[in-house]
Coordinates of C-alpha atoms in Angstrom, one line a residue:
Chain A
M40 CA -40.1 72.0 -84.2
A41 CA -42.6 70.0 -82.2
F42 CA -43.5 68.1 -85.3
L43 CA -39.8 67.2 -85.9
R44 CA -39.4 66.1 -82.3
K45 CA -42.5 63.9 -82.5
Y46 CA -41.4 62.1 -85.7
Q47 CA -37.7 62.1 -85.0
F48 CA -37.9 58.6 -83.5
F49 CA -39.8 57.2 -86.4
A50 CA -37.5 59.0 -89.0
L51 CA -34.4 57.6 -87.3
F52 CA -35.9 54.1 -87.3
V53 CA -36.6 54.3 -91.0
L54 CA -33.2 55.7 -91.7
L55 CA -31.4 52.8 -89.8
E56 CA -33.6 50.2 -91.5
I57 CA -32.7 51.7 -94.9
V58 CA -29.0 51.4 -94.1
S59 CA -29.5 47.8 -93.0
F60 CA -31.3 47.0 -96.2
L61 CA -28.6 48.5 -98.4
L62 CA -26.0 46.4 -96.6
L63 CA -28.2 43.4 -96.8
A64 CA -28.9 43.8 -100.5
N65 CA -25.3 42.9 -101.3
S66 CA -25.8 39.4 -99.9
Y67 CA -28.6 38.5 -102.3
S68 CA -26.3 38.4 -105.3
Y69 CA -23.2 36.4 -105.8
H70 CA -21.5 39.0 -107.9
K71 CA -22.2 41.8 -105.4
S72 CA -20.9 39.6 -102.5
L73 CA -17.6 39.4 -104.4
Q74 CA -17.3 43.2 -104.3
F75 CA -18.3 43.7 -100.7
N76 CA -16.6 41.3 -98.3
A77 CA -15.9 42.2 -94.8
V78 CA -13.2 39.6 -94.1
S79 CA -10.6 40.7 -91.6
D80 CA -8.0 39.1 -89.5
L81 CA -9.9 40.2 -86.4
S82 CA -12.8 37.8 -86.8
G83 CA -10.5 35.1 -88.2
N84 CA -8.3 35.2 -85.2
L85 CA -11.3 35.0 -82.8
F86 CA -12.6 32.0 -84.6
S87 CA -9.3 30.2 -85.0
N88 CA -8.5 30.7 -81.3
F89 CA -11.8 29.1 -80.4
N90 CA -11.4 26.5 -83.0
S91 CA -8.0 25.5 -81.7
I92 CA -9.6 24.6 -78.4
E93 CA -12.2 22.6 -80.1
S94 CA -9.9 20.6 -82.4
Y95 CA -7.6 19.8 -79.4
F96 CA -9.8 16.8 -79.0
S97 CA -9.5 15.6 -82.6
L98 CA -5.9 14.6 -83.2
K99 CA -5.1 17.8 -84.9
E100 CA -1.5 17.1 -86.0
E101 CA -2.3 13.7 -87.3
N102 CA -4.9 15.2 -89.5
E103 CA -2.6 17.8 -90.9
K104 CA 0.0 15.3 -91.8
L105 CA -2.5 13.3 -93.7
L106 CA -3.7 16.4 -95.4
E107 CA -0.2 17.4 -96.6
E108 CA 0.3 13.9 -98.0
N109 CA -3.0 14.1 -99.8
T110 CA -2.1 17.4 -101.3
L111 CA 1.1 15.8 -102.7
L112 CA -0.8 12.9 -104.1
R113 CA -3.4 15.1 -105.8
K114 CA -0.7 17.0 -107.5
G115 CA 0.5 13.8 -109.1
L116 CA -2.9 12.7 -110.4
A117 CA -3.3 12.5 -114.1
S118 CA -6.2 15.0 -114.0
S119 CA -3.9 17.7 -112.7
F120 CA -2.0 17.7 -116.0
L121 CA -3.0 19.4 -119.2
I122 CA -2.8 16.9 -122.1
S123 CA -3.8 18.7 -125.3
D124 CA -3.1 15.8 -127.6
T125 CA -1.8 12.3 -127.3
S126 CA 1.8 13.0 -128.2
F127 CA 2.3 16.0 -126.1
A128 CA 1.9 16.3 -122.3
Y129 CA 2.2 19.7 -120.7
S130 CA 4.9 19.2 -118.1
D131 CA 3.6 21.6 -115.5
S132 CA 0.5 20.8 -113.5
L133 CA -2.8 22.5 -114.4
Y134 CA -4.2 22.8 -110.9
N135 CA -2.5 23.5 -107.6
Y136 CA -4.0 22.5 -104.3
Q137 CA -3.6 24.4 -101.0
S138 CA -4.8 22.8 -97.8
A139 CA -6.6 24.9 -95.2
Q140 CA -8.3 24.5 -91.9
V141 CA -11.9 25.6 -91.5
V142 CA -12.1 28.0 -88.5
S143 CA -15.8 28.9 -88.8
N144 CA -18.6 27.3 -90.7
S145 CA -22.4 27.1 -90.7
V146 CA -25.0 24.8 -92.3
S147 CA -28.3 26.0 -90.8
N148 CA -28.7 29.5 -92.5
Q149 CA -30.2 30.1 -95.9
N150 CA -26.9 31.5 -97.0
N151 CA -23.9 29.8 -95.4
F152 CA -20.2 30.8 -95.3
M153 CA -17.0 29.4 -94.1
L154 CA -13.8 31.0 -92.9
V155 CA -10.5 29.2 -93.5
N156 CA -7.0 29.9 -92.2
K157 CA -5.3 30.7 -95.5
G158 CA -5.4 34.1 -97.0
S159 CA -3.8 36.5 -99.6
L160 CA -0.4 35.9 -98.1
H161 CA -0.7 32.2 -99.1
G162 CA -1.8 33.2 -102.6
V163 CA -5.5 32.7 -102.1
K164 CA -7.6 34.8 -104.6
I165 CA -11.3 35.3 -104.9
E166 CA -13.2 32.8 -107.2
M167 CA -10.9 30.0 -106.3
G168 CA -12.8 26.7 -105.9
V169 CA -12.8 24.9 -102.6
I170 CA -13.2 21.1 -102.2
S171 CA -13.1 18.7 -99.3
G172 CA -11.6 15.2 -99.3
Q173 CA -15.1 13.9 -100.3
G174 CA -16.3 16.5 -102.8
I175 CA -17.0 20.1 -103.6
A176 CA -17.3 22.6 -100.7
G177 CA -17.6 26.2 -102.0
I178 CA -16.0 29.2 -103.7
V179 CA -13.6 31.8 -102.2
I180 CA -15.4 35.2 -102.2
G181 CA -13.0 37.3 -100.0
T182 CA -9.6 37.3 -98.5
S183 CA -7.7 39.0 -95.8
K184 CA -4.0 38.5 -95.1
H185 CA -4.3 35.2 -93.2
Y186 CA -7.9 34.2 -93.7
S187 CA -10.4 33.7 -96.6
R188 CA -14.2 33.8 -96.7
I189 CA -15.8 31.0 -98.6
M190 CA -19.3 30.9 -100.0
S191 CA -20.5 27.5 -99.1
V192 CA -22.3 25.3 -101.6
L193 CA -25.1 25.7 -99.1
H194 CA -26.0 29.1 -100.4
R195 CA -29.1 30.3 -102.2
N196 CA -27.0 31.7 -105.0
T197 CA -25.1 28.5 -105.6
R198 CA -25.3 27.2 -109.1
I199 CA -22.7 24.6 -110.0
S200 CA -22.2 23.2 -113.5
G201 CA -22.2 19.4 -113.2
R202 CA -22.2 16.4 -115.3
I203 CA -23.9 13.0 -114.9
K204 CA -21.0 10.7 -114.7
K205 CA -22.4 7.8 -116.6
N206 CA -23.4 9.6 -119.7
N207 CA -21.7 13.0 -119.5
Q208 CA -24.9 15.0 -119.8
L209 CA -24.7 18.6 -118.4
V210 CA -26.9 19.6 -115.5
N211 CA -27.0 22.3 -112.8
V212 CA -26.8 21.8 -109.1
V213 CA -28.4 24.2 -106.7
W214 CA -29.4 24.3 -103.0
D215 CA -32.9 25.1 -101.8
G216 CA -32.0 26.2 -98.3
Q217 CA -33.5 23.3 -96.4
D218 CA -31.5 20.2 -95.7
Y219 CA -27.7 20.7 -95.5
S220 CA -27.1 17.1 -96.8
K221 CA -29.2 17.4 -99.9
G222 CA -29.0 19.4 -103.1
Q223 CA -31.2 19.8 -106.2
V224 CA -30.2 18.8 -109.7
N225 CA -31.9 21.0 -112.4
D226 CA -32.0 21.0 -116.2
I227 CA -31.8 17.2 -116.7
P228 CA -32.8 16.4 -120.3
S229 CA -36.2 14.6 -120.1
H230 CA -35.1 11.5 -121.9
I231 CA -32.4 10.8 -119.2
R232 CA -33.4 8.4 -116.5
L233 CA -31.4 8.5 -113.3
N234 CA -31.0 5.7 -110.8
Q235 CA -30.5 6.0 -107.1
G236 CA -26.7 6.2 -106.5
D237 CA -25.8 7.7 -109.9
T238 CA -22.9 10.2 -109.4
I239 CA -22.9 13.8 -110.4
V240 CA -19.5 15.4 -110.9
T241 CA -18.3 18.9 -111.8
S242 CA -18.3 19.6 -115.5
G243 CA -15.1 21.6 -115.6
N244 CA -16.9 24.3 -117.6
S245 CA -16.9 26.9 -114.9
L246 CA -13.1 27.5 -114.7
I247 CA -13.5 27.3 -110.9
F248 CA -13.6 23.5 -110.3
P249 CA -11.6 21.0 -112.3
A250 CA -13.7 18.4 -114.1
G251 CA -14.7 15.2 -112.4
I252 CA -14.8 16.3 -108.7
V253 CA -17.7 14.5 -107.0
I254 CA -20.7 16.7 -106.1
G255 CA -23.0 13.9 -104.8
T256 CA -25.1 10.9 -105.6
I257 CA -28.7 10.9 -106.8
V258 CA -31.4 10.1 -104.2
D259 CA -34.5 10.3 -106.3
Q260 CA -35.7 11.8 -109.6
T261 CA -39.0 13.7 -109.9
I262 CA -40.5 12.9 -113.3
A263 CA -42.7 15.8 -114.4
A264 CA -44.9 15.2 -117.5
N265 CA -44.7 17.6 -120.4
K266 CA -41.6 19.3 -119.3
T267 CA -38.4 19.3 -121.3
L268 CA -36.1 19.5 -118.4
G269 CA -36.4 17.4 -115.2
E270 CA -35.2 17.6 -111.7
A271 CA -33.7 15.3 -109.1
T272 CA -32.5 15.3 -105.5
L273 CA -28.9 14.5 -104.7
A274 CA -27.0 13.7 -101.4
F275 CA -23.9 15.9 -101.2
S276 CA -20.8 13.7 -100.8
T277 CA -19.2 16.4 -98.5
D278 CA -20.6 16.3 -95.0
F279 CA -20.8 20.1 -94.5
N280 CA -21.6 19.8 -90.8
S281 CA -18.3 18.1 -89.9
L282 CA -16.1 19.9 -92.3
Q283 CA -12.6 20.6 -90.8
Y284 CA -10.1 20.7 -93.6
V285 CA -10.5 21.8 -97.2
Y286 CA -8.3 22.3 -100.3
L287 CA -8.3 25.6 -102.2
I288 CA -7.8 25.1 -105.9
K289 CA -5.6 27.4 -108.0
T290 CA -6.3 27.0 -111.7
K291 CA -3.1 28.0 -113.4
M292 CA -4.8 28.5 -116.8
K293 CA -7.5 30.8 -115.4
P294 CA -5.9 34.1 -116.6
E295 CA -5.5 32.7 -120.1
Q296 CA -9.1 31.4 -120.1
D297 CA -10.4 34.6 -118.7
S298 CA -8.7 36.8 -121.3
L299 CA -10.0 34.5 -124.0
I300 CA -13.6 34.8 -122.7
N301 CA -13.2 38.6 -122.5
E302 CA -12.0 38.7 -126.1
M303 CA -15.1 36.8 -127.1
M304 CA -17.4 39.1 -125.2
N305 CA -15.8 42.2 -126.8
E306 CA -16.4 41.0 -130.3
Chain B
M220 CA -19.1 43.9 -70.3
R221 CA -22.6 42.4 -70.7
F222 CA -22.4 43.3 -74.4
A223 CA -19.1 41.5 -74.9
L224 CA -20.2 38.4 -73.0
L225 CA -23.5 38.1 -74.9
V226 CA -21.9 38.7 -78.3
L227 CA -19.2 36.1 -77.6
L228 CA -21.8 33.6 -76.4
Q229 CA -23.8 34.2 -79.6
V230 CA -21.0 34.1 -82.1
L231 CA -18.9 31.3 -80.6
V232 CA -21.5 28.9 -79.2
L233 CA -25.0 29.6 -80.3
N234 CA -24.3 30.2 -84.0
N235 CA -22.8 26.7 -84.1
I236 CA -25.9 25.1 -82.7
N237 CA -28.0 23.4 -85.3
L238 CA -31.2 21.8 -83.9
G239 CA -32.8 20.1 -86.9
G240 CA -32.1 23.0 -89.1
Y241 CA -35.2 25.0 -87.8
I242 CA -34.1 26.3 -84.5
H243 CA -31.7 29.3 -84.1
P244 CA -31.6 30.9 -80.7
Y245 CA -30.4 34.5 -80.8
I246 CA -29.8 35.3 -77.1
Y247 CA -27.8 38.4 -77.9
I248 CA -30.9 40.5 -78.0
L249 CA -31.1 40.2 -74.3
F250 CA -28.7 43.1 -74.3
I251 CA -31.2 45.4 -76.0
L252 CA -34.1 44.1 -73.8
L253 CA -32.2 45.0 -70.6
L254 CA -31.2 48.6 -71.6
P255 CA -32.7 51.0 -69.0
V256 CA -36.4 51.5 -69.5
R257 CA -36.2 55.3 -69.5
M258 CA -33.2 55.5 -71.7
N259 CA -33.5 57.9 -74.7
K260 CA -35.4 56.0 -77.4
N261 CA -33.1 57.3 -80.2
S262 CA -30.0 56.0 -78.3
V263 CA -31.7 52.6 -78.0
L264 CA -32.2 52.6 -81.8
F265 CA -28.5 53.3 -82.4
I266 CA -27.3 50.8 -79.8
A267 CA -29.5 48.1 -81.3
F268 CA -28.2 48.9 -84.8
F269 CA -24.6 48.5 -83.7
T270 CA -25.3 45.4 -81.7
G271 CA -26.9 43.8 -84.7
L272 CA -24.1 44.9 -86.9
T273 CA -21.6 43.3 -84.6
I274 CA -23.4 39.9 -84.8
D275 CA -23.6 40.4 -88.6
Y276 CA -19.9 41.0 -88.8
F277 CA -19.1 37.7 -87.3
G278 CA -21.8 35.8 -89.0
N279 CA -21.3 37.1 -92.6
T280 CA -24.9 38.5 -92.7
L281 CA -24.2 42.2 -93.0
G282 CA -27.4 44.2 -92.4
L283 CA -29.6 41.2 -91.4
H284 CA -29.3 41.3 -87.6
A285 CA -28.9 45.1 -87.7
G286 CA -32.3 45.5 -89.4
A287 CA -34.1 43.1 -87.2
S288 CA -32.6 44.6 -84.0
V289 CA -33.5 48.2 -85.1
L290 CA -37.1 47.0 -85.5
L291 CA -37.0 45.4 -82.1
A292 CA -35.7 48.7 -80.6
F293 CA -38.5 50.6 -82.4
A294 CA -41.2 48.3 -81.0
R295 CA -39.7 48.2 -77.5
P296 CA -41.3 51.5 -76.0
G297 CA -44.7 50.3 -77.1
V298 CA -44.3 46.8 -75.6
L299 CA -42.9 48.3 -72.4
K300 CA -46.0 50.5 -72.1
L301 CA -48.3 47.6 -72.9
F302 CA -47.1 45.3 -70.2
F303 CA -45.5 47.5 -67.5
K304 CA -47.6 50.7 -67.5
P305 CA -48.4 50.6 -63.8
I306 CA -44.8 50.0 -62.8
D307 CA -42.6 52.9 -61.9
F308 CA -39.1 52.7 -63.2
G309 CA -36.2 54.6 -61.7
K310 CA -33.8 56.7 -63.9
N311 CA -31.4 53.8 -64.8
E312 CA -33.6 50.9 -64.0
E313 CA -34.0 48.0 -66.4
A314 CA -37.0 45.7 -66.9
N315 CA -35.4 42.7 -65.2
L316 CA -36.8 39.7 -63.5
K317 CA -36.8 41.2 -60.0
K318 CA -38.6 44.4 -61.1
V319 CA -41.3 42.9 -63.3
G320 CA -41.5 39.3 -62.2
V321 CA -40.9 36.1 -64.2
G322 CA -44.4 36.2 -65.8
G323 CA -44.1 39.8 -66.9
F324 CA -40.6 39.4 -68.2
F325 CA -41.6 36.3 -70.1
R326 CA -44.4 38.1 -71.9
Y327 CA -42.2 41.2 -72.6
T328 CA -39.4 39.0 -74.0
L329 CA -41.6 36.6 -76.0
L330 CA -43.5 39.4 -77.8
L331 CA -40.3 41.3 -78.8
V332 CA -38.5 38.0 -79.7
I333 CA -41.3 37.1 -82.1
I334 CA -41.1 40.6 -83.7
H335 CA -37.3 40.3 -84.0
H336 CA -37.3 36.7 -85.3
S337 CA -40.1 37.4 -87.9
A338 CA -38.1 40.2 -89.4
L339 CA -34.9 38.1 -89.3
F340 CA -36.3 35.1 -91.1
F341 CA -38.3 37.2 -93.6
F342 CA -35.3 39.3 -94.5
E343 CA -33.0 36.3 -94.7
T344 CA -34.7 34.9 -97.8
L345 CA -37.2 37.4 -99.1
D346 CA -38.9 34.3 -100.4
F347 CA -42.4 33.3 -99.4
S348 CA -42.7 30.1 -101.3
N349 CA -42.0 28.1 -98.2
F350 CA -44.3 30.1 -95.9
H351 CA -45.2 27.2 -93.5
L352 CA -41.5 26.3 -93.1
M353 CA -40.7 29.9 -92.3
L354 CA -43.5 30.1 -89.7
L355 CA -42.2 26.9 -88.1
R356 CA -38.7 28.3 -88.0
I357 CA -39.9 31.6 -86.5
G358 CA -42.1 29.9 -83.9
L359 CA -39.7 27.3 -82.7
S360 CA -36.7 29.6 -82.6
A361 CA -38.7 32.3 -80.8
L362 CA -39.7 29.8 -78.1
I363 CA -36.1 28.5 -77.6
T364 CA -34.6 32.1 -77.6
T365 CA -37.1 33.2 -74.9
L366 CA -36.4 30.1 -72.8
G367 CA -32.7 30.6 -73.3
I368 CA -32.9 34.2 -72.2
L369 CA -34.7 33.2 -69.0
V370 CA -32.1 30.5 -68.3
V371 CA -29.2 33.0 -68.9
L372 CA -30.8 35.5 -66.6
M373 CA -31.5 33.0 -63.8
V374 CA -27.9 31.7 -64.0
F375 CA -26.3 35.1 -63.9
S376 CA -28.7 37.2 -61.8
P377 CA -27.3 38.0 -58.3
R378 CA -29.0 36.1 -55.6
K379 CA -30.0 37.4 -52.2

């Protein structure tokens, strides 16, 4: 009994640490964070009340009007329509955009998240892409009734399929956790030379982002000898630190694409 | 009451502060530092766990602050003994500025903050490839947190 009492404190300490680690383990993987998301209207409401005080100073209504107008314009863009061959144009739009206000955001952690004020009631679903007016912003990983949680591009598990705009070569974009304005471009074929200012856009392969959304522009390329794939640094086109409004992207073809992929996997 | 104020300060104000990407003050741990010295150690562990969990809930870091805070609570009795052994604490007395002096409180806070922040920044990445950067983050943040805690205490402590 005395033994138990002596080590009770230590045992409790170990137990609580184990619980913490089990909770934490979910955040290391993108797929696990899709399953465990603690979004609730409670934290959303707290942040949006505070945010409404903050944005009082930034011409809130004017911004929102502009945003609605932009949404309309985007829906009319040629890239929003599916054109399977030259003689037939699908009359319905392929992507739908939903505007939302960012109520909470961070850029200084190793894994950053945002909270926006549109949720399942507005048709938001997990794995929808999120973009800003300037470029990509993140991916929806959880929803409550009125709010959604977004995994920012500034996350260690981020891996976005991109394309070099000038020659359509496929690359991957990741973030190393240091500077919120800079990302890393991986898997560049070694014969490709990039110049400062070259644009990297989304490839459209991921089913989350439409093709051609700007990710950023190249700052410099590291040339490594005897390596088949090179790396480069890019400056994100989205300023994550000042992000206030975003668009959530609903891919109308996603169920069809998903079922096709599942079919392929099962064979 | 103190709990609510510190959590709100942390979640709404301090979590939005970004000083060069390296400095993250976590003032909320002041709540754990100021629990009565003679409080049951197991209770302190539980309180620290739930304090951390609350911060995690609002910061989308489930488990991270809970783990670091539990470690802090675990180290607290030892650190209290190390610095304040000669001082007699009453039943519900806390180790505040008045009781242990500014110097004593500074040492007590700094050591526990370093323990807490080290755990926090290690667990955040589990990646040691940028060891120098991590040390820099821990050092700078620990210093700013400690100074921040002293400022909060001086502003809010009742004057005579």
